[in-house]
Amino acid sequence: MKFIEELVVEEFLPTIRSLLAEALRDRGLTQREVADALGISQSAVSKYAHSEVAHNETIAADDRVVELVERVADGLASGDMSRVQALVDIEVMIRRLEDGDLLADLHEDAMPELAEADIDFSVHDPDSRIRQTEQVRSSVRRGLRTLTSMSGFATLIPNVGSNLVECMPEAETVDDVAGVPGRIFDIKGRATVPAEPEFGVSEHAASVLLATRDHGVDVRAGLNIAYDEDLIADFEAAGYSTVEFDSEASEELAATIGDAVVDADLTETFVLYQTGGFGIEAISYVLGPDAPTVAGVVRDVV
């Protein structure tokens, strides 16, 4: 009797680790950094590098495995992907390959009785919430890197600070929206991100995003920046919709934004803005399909 989990341990894991170790080394990581990224010892990395650990050629040659290795290696090397997301993505691949696919075929080869029994191995949900949350965090990280690397972004940060947020596909509350804890601030002319993206940490930018979504506008991400009349004109000149909403009715944000966007002809990425009032800072909100797109639009327009 042989369990499919044995094939995972004996065939898949040595193969994926070997491929990842090689891919990370190709991206310039040291042996120590590869060991830390994969959660293995340096001696294990050395063995993988010198082909002292056998791997399964059928698994290594599978296009989906090759694509996974490249994507995970890129994410780990750049910092866009956390170890948790890497683990989840690899786990999802394992479950997919177990479900009447490559690993199931290898399992049947190792135990022919399974083919005769016509057993179906459905295990994990590829669209699990933890995978989605890690993907959203990764997306926010990519957007933040665009913002912090662009020249002049610090000058766009309002007095209350900026935040780049992205929500889950079916977001309903601020707990479904990831952003920067403590917001992004201008410290001596430099945009400073104090911590890794987390869910439920942005009341302000998240509320504007959710209020816009509540009125049927298909957006997943947003960024608040300082209001400037010339900047709004620049967005319009670049072909993006701009919509003003009433700053005096902040206690009725959802209704106010709804009134503004209901009849607006919105582009995929667009700008909401309010020009301020007594005790209310004038602010603009760039909204779009995901955090990297929103950040990229700001970079290109400014």
Coordinates of C-alpha atoms in Angstrom, one line a residue:
M1 CA 0.0 0.0 0.0
K2 CA 1.4 3.4 -1.0
F3 CA -0.2 6.7 -0.1
I4 CA -0.2 9.7 -2.5
E5 CA 1.4 11.7 0.3
E6 CA 4.5 9.4 0.1
L7 CA 4.8 10.5 -3.6
V8 CA 4.6 14.1 -2.6
V9 CA 7.4 13.6 0.0
E10 CA 9.6 11.3 -2.1
E11 CA 9.1 12.8 -5.6
F12 CA 7.5 16.2 -5.7
L13 CA 9.1 18.0 -2.7
P14 CA 12.8 17.1 -3.7
T15 CA 12.0 18.1 -7.2
I16 CA 10.3 21.5 -6.4
R17 CA 13.0 22.4 -3.9
S18 CA 15.8 21.5 -6.3
L19 CA 14.2 23.6 -9.0
L20 CA 13.6 26.5 -6.7
A21 CA 17.1 26.4 -5.2
E22 CA 18.5 26.6 -8.7
A23 CA 16.2 29.3 -9.8
L24 CA 16.9 31.5 -6.7
R25 CA 20.6 31.0 -7.2
D26 CA 20.2 32.1 -10.8
R27 CA 18.6 35.3 -9.5
G28 CA 21.6 36.2 -7.4
L29 CA 20.7 34.9 -4.0
T30 CA 23.4 33.5 -1.8
Q31 CA 23.3 30.0 -0.5
R32 CA 22.3 31.3 2.9
E33 CA 19.5 33.4 1.4
V34 CA 18.2 30.4 -0.6
A35 CA 18.3 28.3 2.6
D36 CA 16.3 30.9 4.5
A37 CA 13.8 31.4 1.7
L38 CA 13.1 27.6 1.4
G39 CA 13.4 26.8 5.1
I40 CA 16.1 24.3 4.6
S41 CA 19.8 24.0 5.6
Q42 CA 22.7 25.4 3.6
S43 CA 24.0 21.9 3.2
A44 CA 20.7 20.9 1.6
V45 CA 21.0 23.8 -0.8
S46 CA 24.5 22.6 -1.6
K47 CA 23.3 19.1 -2.4
Y48 CA 20.5 20.5 -4.6
A49 CA 23.0 22.7 -6.4
H50 CA 25.4 19.8 -7.0
S51 CA 22.5 17.5 -8.2
E52 CA 23.1 15.2 -5.2
V53 CA 19.4 14.9 -4.6
A54 CA 17.4 12.9 -7.2
H55 CA 14.3 14.5 -8.6
N56 CA 11.5 13.3 -10.8
E57 CA 12.0 14.3 -14.4
T58 CA 8.3 14.0 -15.2
I59 CA 7.4 16.5 -12.5
A60 CA 10.3 18.8 -13.4
A61 CA 9.3 18.9 -17.1
D62 CA 5.6 19.7 -16.4
D63 CA 4.8 23.2 -17.8
R64 CA 2.7 24.1 -14.8
V65 CA 5.5 23.2 -12.4
V66 CA 8.0 25.2 -14.5
E67 CA 5.7 28.2 -14.4
L68 CA 5.2 27.9 -10.7
V69 CA 8.9 27.7 -10.0
E70 CA 9.6 30.8 -12.1
R71 CA 6.8 32.8 -10.4
V72 CA 7.7 31.7 -6.9
A73 CA 11.4 32.4 -7.5
D74 CA 10.6 35.8 -8.9
G75 CA 8.4 36.6 -6.0
L76 CA 10.8 35.4 -3.3
A77 CA 13.8 37.1 -4.9
S78 CA 12.0 40.5 -5.3
G79 CA 10.2 40.4 -1.9
D80 CA 6.8 40.6 -3.6
M81 CA 5.9 37.2 -2.4
S82 CA 6.0 36.1 1.3
R83 CA 7.0 32.6 2.3
V84 CA 3.4 32.0 3.3
Q85 CA 2.1 32.8 -0.2
A86 CA 4.9 30.7 -1.7
L87 CA 3.9 27.7 0.5
V88 CA 0.2 28.2 -0.3
D89 CA 0.8 28.3 -4.0
I90 CA 2.9 25.2 -3.9
E91 CA 0.3 23.4 -1.8
V92 CA -2.4 24.4 -4.3
M93 CA -0.3 22.9 -7.1
I94 CA 0.2 19.7 -5.1
R95 CA -3.6 19.4 -4.6
R96 CA -4.3 20.1 -8.3
L97 CA -1.7 17.5 -9.4
E98 CA -3.3 15.0 -6.9
D99 CA -6.8 15.5 -8.3
G100 CA -6.9 13.1 -11.2
D101 CA -3.7 14.7 -12.6
L102 CA 0.1 14.1 -12.7
L103 CA 0.5 12.9 -9.1
A104 CA -2.6 10.8 -9.4
D105 CA -1.1 9.1 -12.5
L106 CA 2.2 8.5 -10.7
H107 CA 0.2 7.1 -7.8
E108 CA -1.6 4.7 -10.1
D109 CA 1.7 3.6 -11.6
A110 CA 3.0 2.9 -8.1
M111 CA -0.2 1.2 -7.1
P112 CA -2.1 -0.1 -10.2
E113 CA -5.1 -1.2 -8.1
L114 CA -6.1 2.5 -7.9
A115 CA -6.8 2.7 -11.6
E116 CA -9.0 -0.3 -11.4
A117 CA -10.9 1.2 -8.5
D118 CA -11.4 4.5 -10.4
I119 CA -10.8 6.6 -7.2
D120 CA -11.0 10.4 -7.5
F121 CA -8.7 12.4 -5.1
S122 CA -10.3 15.8 -4.5
V123 CA -8.6 17.5 -1.6
H124 CA -8.0 21.2 -1.2
D125 CA -9.8 24.2 -2.6
P126 CA -7.4 26.2 -4.9
D127 CA -9.4 29.4 -4.2
S128 CA -9.0 29.2 -0.4
R129 CA -9.2 32.5 1.5
I130 CA -5.6 32.3 2.7
R131 CA -4.4 32.1 -0.9
Q132 CA -6.5 35.1 -1.8
T133 CA -5.3 37.2 1.1
E134 CA -1.7 36.5 0.3
Q135 CA -2.2 37.4 -3.3
V136 CA -3.8 40.7 -2.2
R137 CA -0.9 41.4 0.1
S138 CA 1.6 40.6 -2.7
S139 CA -0.3 43.0 -5.0
V140 CA -0.1 45.8 -2.5
R141 CA 3.6 45.2 -2.0
R142 CA 4.2 45.6 -5.8
G143 CA 2.2 48.8 -5.9
L144 CA 4.1 50.2 -2.9
R145 CA 7.4 49.5 -4.6
T146 CA 6.3 51.5 -7.6
L147 CA 5.3 54.4 -5.4
T148 CA 8.4 54.5 -3.2
S149 CA 10.7 54.2 -6.2
M150 CA 9.1 57.0 -8.2
S151 CA 10.6 60.5 -8.0
G152 CA 8.4 63.0 -6.3
F153 CA 5.7 60.7 -4.7
A154 CA 6.5 62.2 -1.3
T155 CA 5.2 65.5 -2.5
L156 CA 1.8 63.9 -3.2
I157 CA 1.3 62.6 0.3
P158 CA -1.4 64.7 2.2
N159 CA -1.1 65.8 5.8
V160 CA -3.1 62.8 7.0
G161 CA -0.8 60.4 5.1
S162 CA -1.4 58.2 2.1
N163 CA -2.5 54.6 2.0
L164 CA -2.5 52.1 -0.9
V165 CA -5.3 49.6 -0.4
E166 CA -6.6 46.5 -2.2
C167 CA -9.6 44.4 -1.3
M168 CA -10.7 40.8 -1.5
P169 CA -13.0 40.0 -4.5
E170 CA -16.1 39.9 -2.3
A171 CA -15.1 42.6 0.2
E172 CA -17.8 43.9 2.5
T173 CA -15.9 45.5 5.4
V174 CA -12.6 47.2 6.1
D175 CA -11.4 43.8 7.4
D176 CA -11.5 42.6 3.8
V177 CA -9.2 45.4 2.7
A178 CA -5.4 45.3 2.9
G179 CA -3.3 48.4 3.4
V180 CA -0.3 49.9 5.2
P181 CA -0.5 50.0 9.0
G182 CA 0.0 53.6 10.1
R183 CA -0.2 54.9 6.5
I184 CA 2.6 56.1 4.2
F185 CA 4.2 59.4 5.4
D186 CA 6.6 61.9 4.0
I187 CA 9.7 61.8 6.2
K188 CA 12.4 64.3 5.0
G189 CA 11.2 64.1 1.4
R190 CA 11.0 60.4 1.3
A191 CA 7.9 58.2 1.1
T192 CA 8.1 55.9 4.1
V193 CA 6.2 52.6 4.5
P194 CA 6.3 51.7 8.2
A195 CA 5.1 48.0 8.0
E196 CA 4.0 45.2 5.8
P197 CA 0.5 45.3 4.3
E198 CA -2.2 43.9 6.6
F199 CA -6.0 43.6 6.5
G200 CA -8.3 45.8 8.5
V201 CA -5.8 48.7 9.1
S202 CA -7.2 51.4 6.8
E203 CA -10.4 53.0 7.8
H204 CA -10.2 56.0 5.5
A205 CA -8.9 54.8 2.1
A206 CA -10.7 51.5 2.6
S207 CA -14.0 53.2 3.3
V208 CA -13.8 55.2 0.1
L209 CA -13.0 52.1 -1.9
L210 CA -15.9 50.1 -0.3
A211 CA -18.3 53.0 -0.7
T212 CA -17.5 53.2 -4.4
R213 CA -17.9 49.4 -4.8
D214 CA -21.2 49.6 -3.0
H215 CA -22.6 51.6 -5.9
G216 CA -21.7 49.0 -8.5
V217 CA -18.3 50.3 -9.6
D218 CA -15.9 47.4 -10.2
V219 CA -12.8 48.5 -8.5
R220 CA -10.5 46.6 -6.1
A221 CA -7.8 49.1 -5.2
G222 CA -7.3 52.8 -4.2
L223 CA -4.7 55.3 -3.2
N224 CA -5.3 58.7 -1.5
I225 CA -3.1 61.6 -2.5
A226 CA -3.1 65.3 -2.0
Y227 CA -5.6 67.4 -4.0
D228 CA -4.2 69.8 -6.6
E229 CA -6.2 71.4 -9.3
D230 CA -3.4 71.1 -11.8
L231 CA -3.0 67.4 -10.9
I232 CA -6.7 66.7 -11.6
A233 CA -6.2 68.4 -15.0
D234 CA -3.2 66.2 -15.7
F235 CA -5.3 63.1 -15.0
E236 CA -8.1 64.4 -17.3
A237 CA -5.5 65.1 -20.0
A238 CA -4.2 61.6 -19.7
G239 CA -7.7 60.2 -20.4
Y240 CA -8.8 59.3 -16.9
S241 CA -12.3 60.2 -15.5
T242 CA -12.3 62.6 -12.6
V243 CA -15.3 63.0 -10.3
E244 CA -15.8 65.5 -7.5
F245 CA -17.8 64.6 -4.4
D246 CA -19.1 66.7 -1.5
S247 CA -16.5 67.1 1.3
E248 CA -19.1 68.5 3.7
A249 CA -21.0 65.2 4.0
S250 CA -18.2 63.0 5.2
E251 CA -20.6 61.4 7.8
E252 CA -22.6 60.1 4.8
L253 CA -19.6 59.0 2.7
A254 CA -21.3 56.1 0.9
A255 CA -24.3 58.1 -0.2
T256 CA -22.1 61.1 -1.1
I257 CA -19.8 59.0 -3.3
G258 CA -22.9 57.2 -4.7
D259 CA -24.4 60.5 -5.8
A260 CA -21.1 61.4 -7.5
V261 CA -20.4 58.2 -9.4
V262 CA -23.9 57.0 -10.3
D263 CA -24.1 58.9 -13.6
A264 CA -20.4 59.3 -14.2
D265 CA -18.8 57.8 -17.3
L266 CA -15.9 56.2 -15.5
T267 CA -12.7 54.8 -17.0
E268 CA -11.2 51.5 -15.6
T269 CA -9.0 53.7 -13.4
F270 CA -10.4 57.0 -12.3
V271 CA -10.1 59.8 -9.7
L272 CA -12.5 60.9 -7.0
Y273 CA -11.7 64.1 -5.3
Q274 CA -13.0 66.6 -2.8
T275 CA -11.8 70.2 -2.5
G276 CA -11.9 70.4 1.3
G277 CA -13.9 72.4 3.8
F278 CA -13.8 73.5 7.4
G279 CA -11.6 71.0 9.2
I280 CA -11.5 68.8 6.1
E281 CA -8.3 68.4 4.1
A282 CA -8.7 68.4 0.3
I283 CA -7.8 64.9 -1.0
S284 CA -7.9 62.9 -4.2
Y285 CA -8.5 59.1 -4.5
V286 CA -7.1 57.1 -7.5
L287 CA -9.2 54.0 -7.8
G288 CA -8.7 51.0 -10.1
P289 CA -8.6 47.2 -10.6
D290 CA -5.5 46.5 -8.5
A291 CA -2.8 48.2 -6.5
P292 CA 0.0 48.0 -9.1
T293 CA -2.3 49.5 -11.7
V294 CA -3.3 52.4 -9.5
A295 CA 0.4 53.0 -8.5
G296 CA 1.4 52.8 -12.1
V297 CA -1.2 55.4 -13.2
V298 CA 0.0 57.8 -10.6
R299 CA 3.6 57.3 -11.6
D300 CA 2.8 57.8 -15.3
V301 CA 0.7 60.9 -14.8
V302 CA 2.8 62.8 -12.3

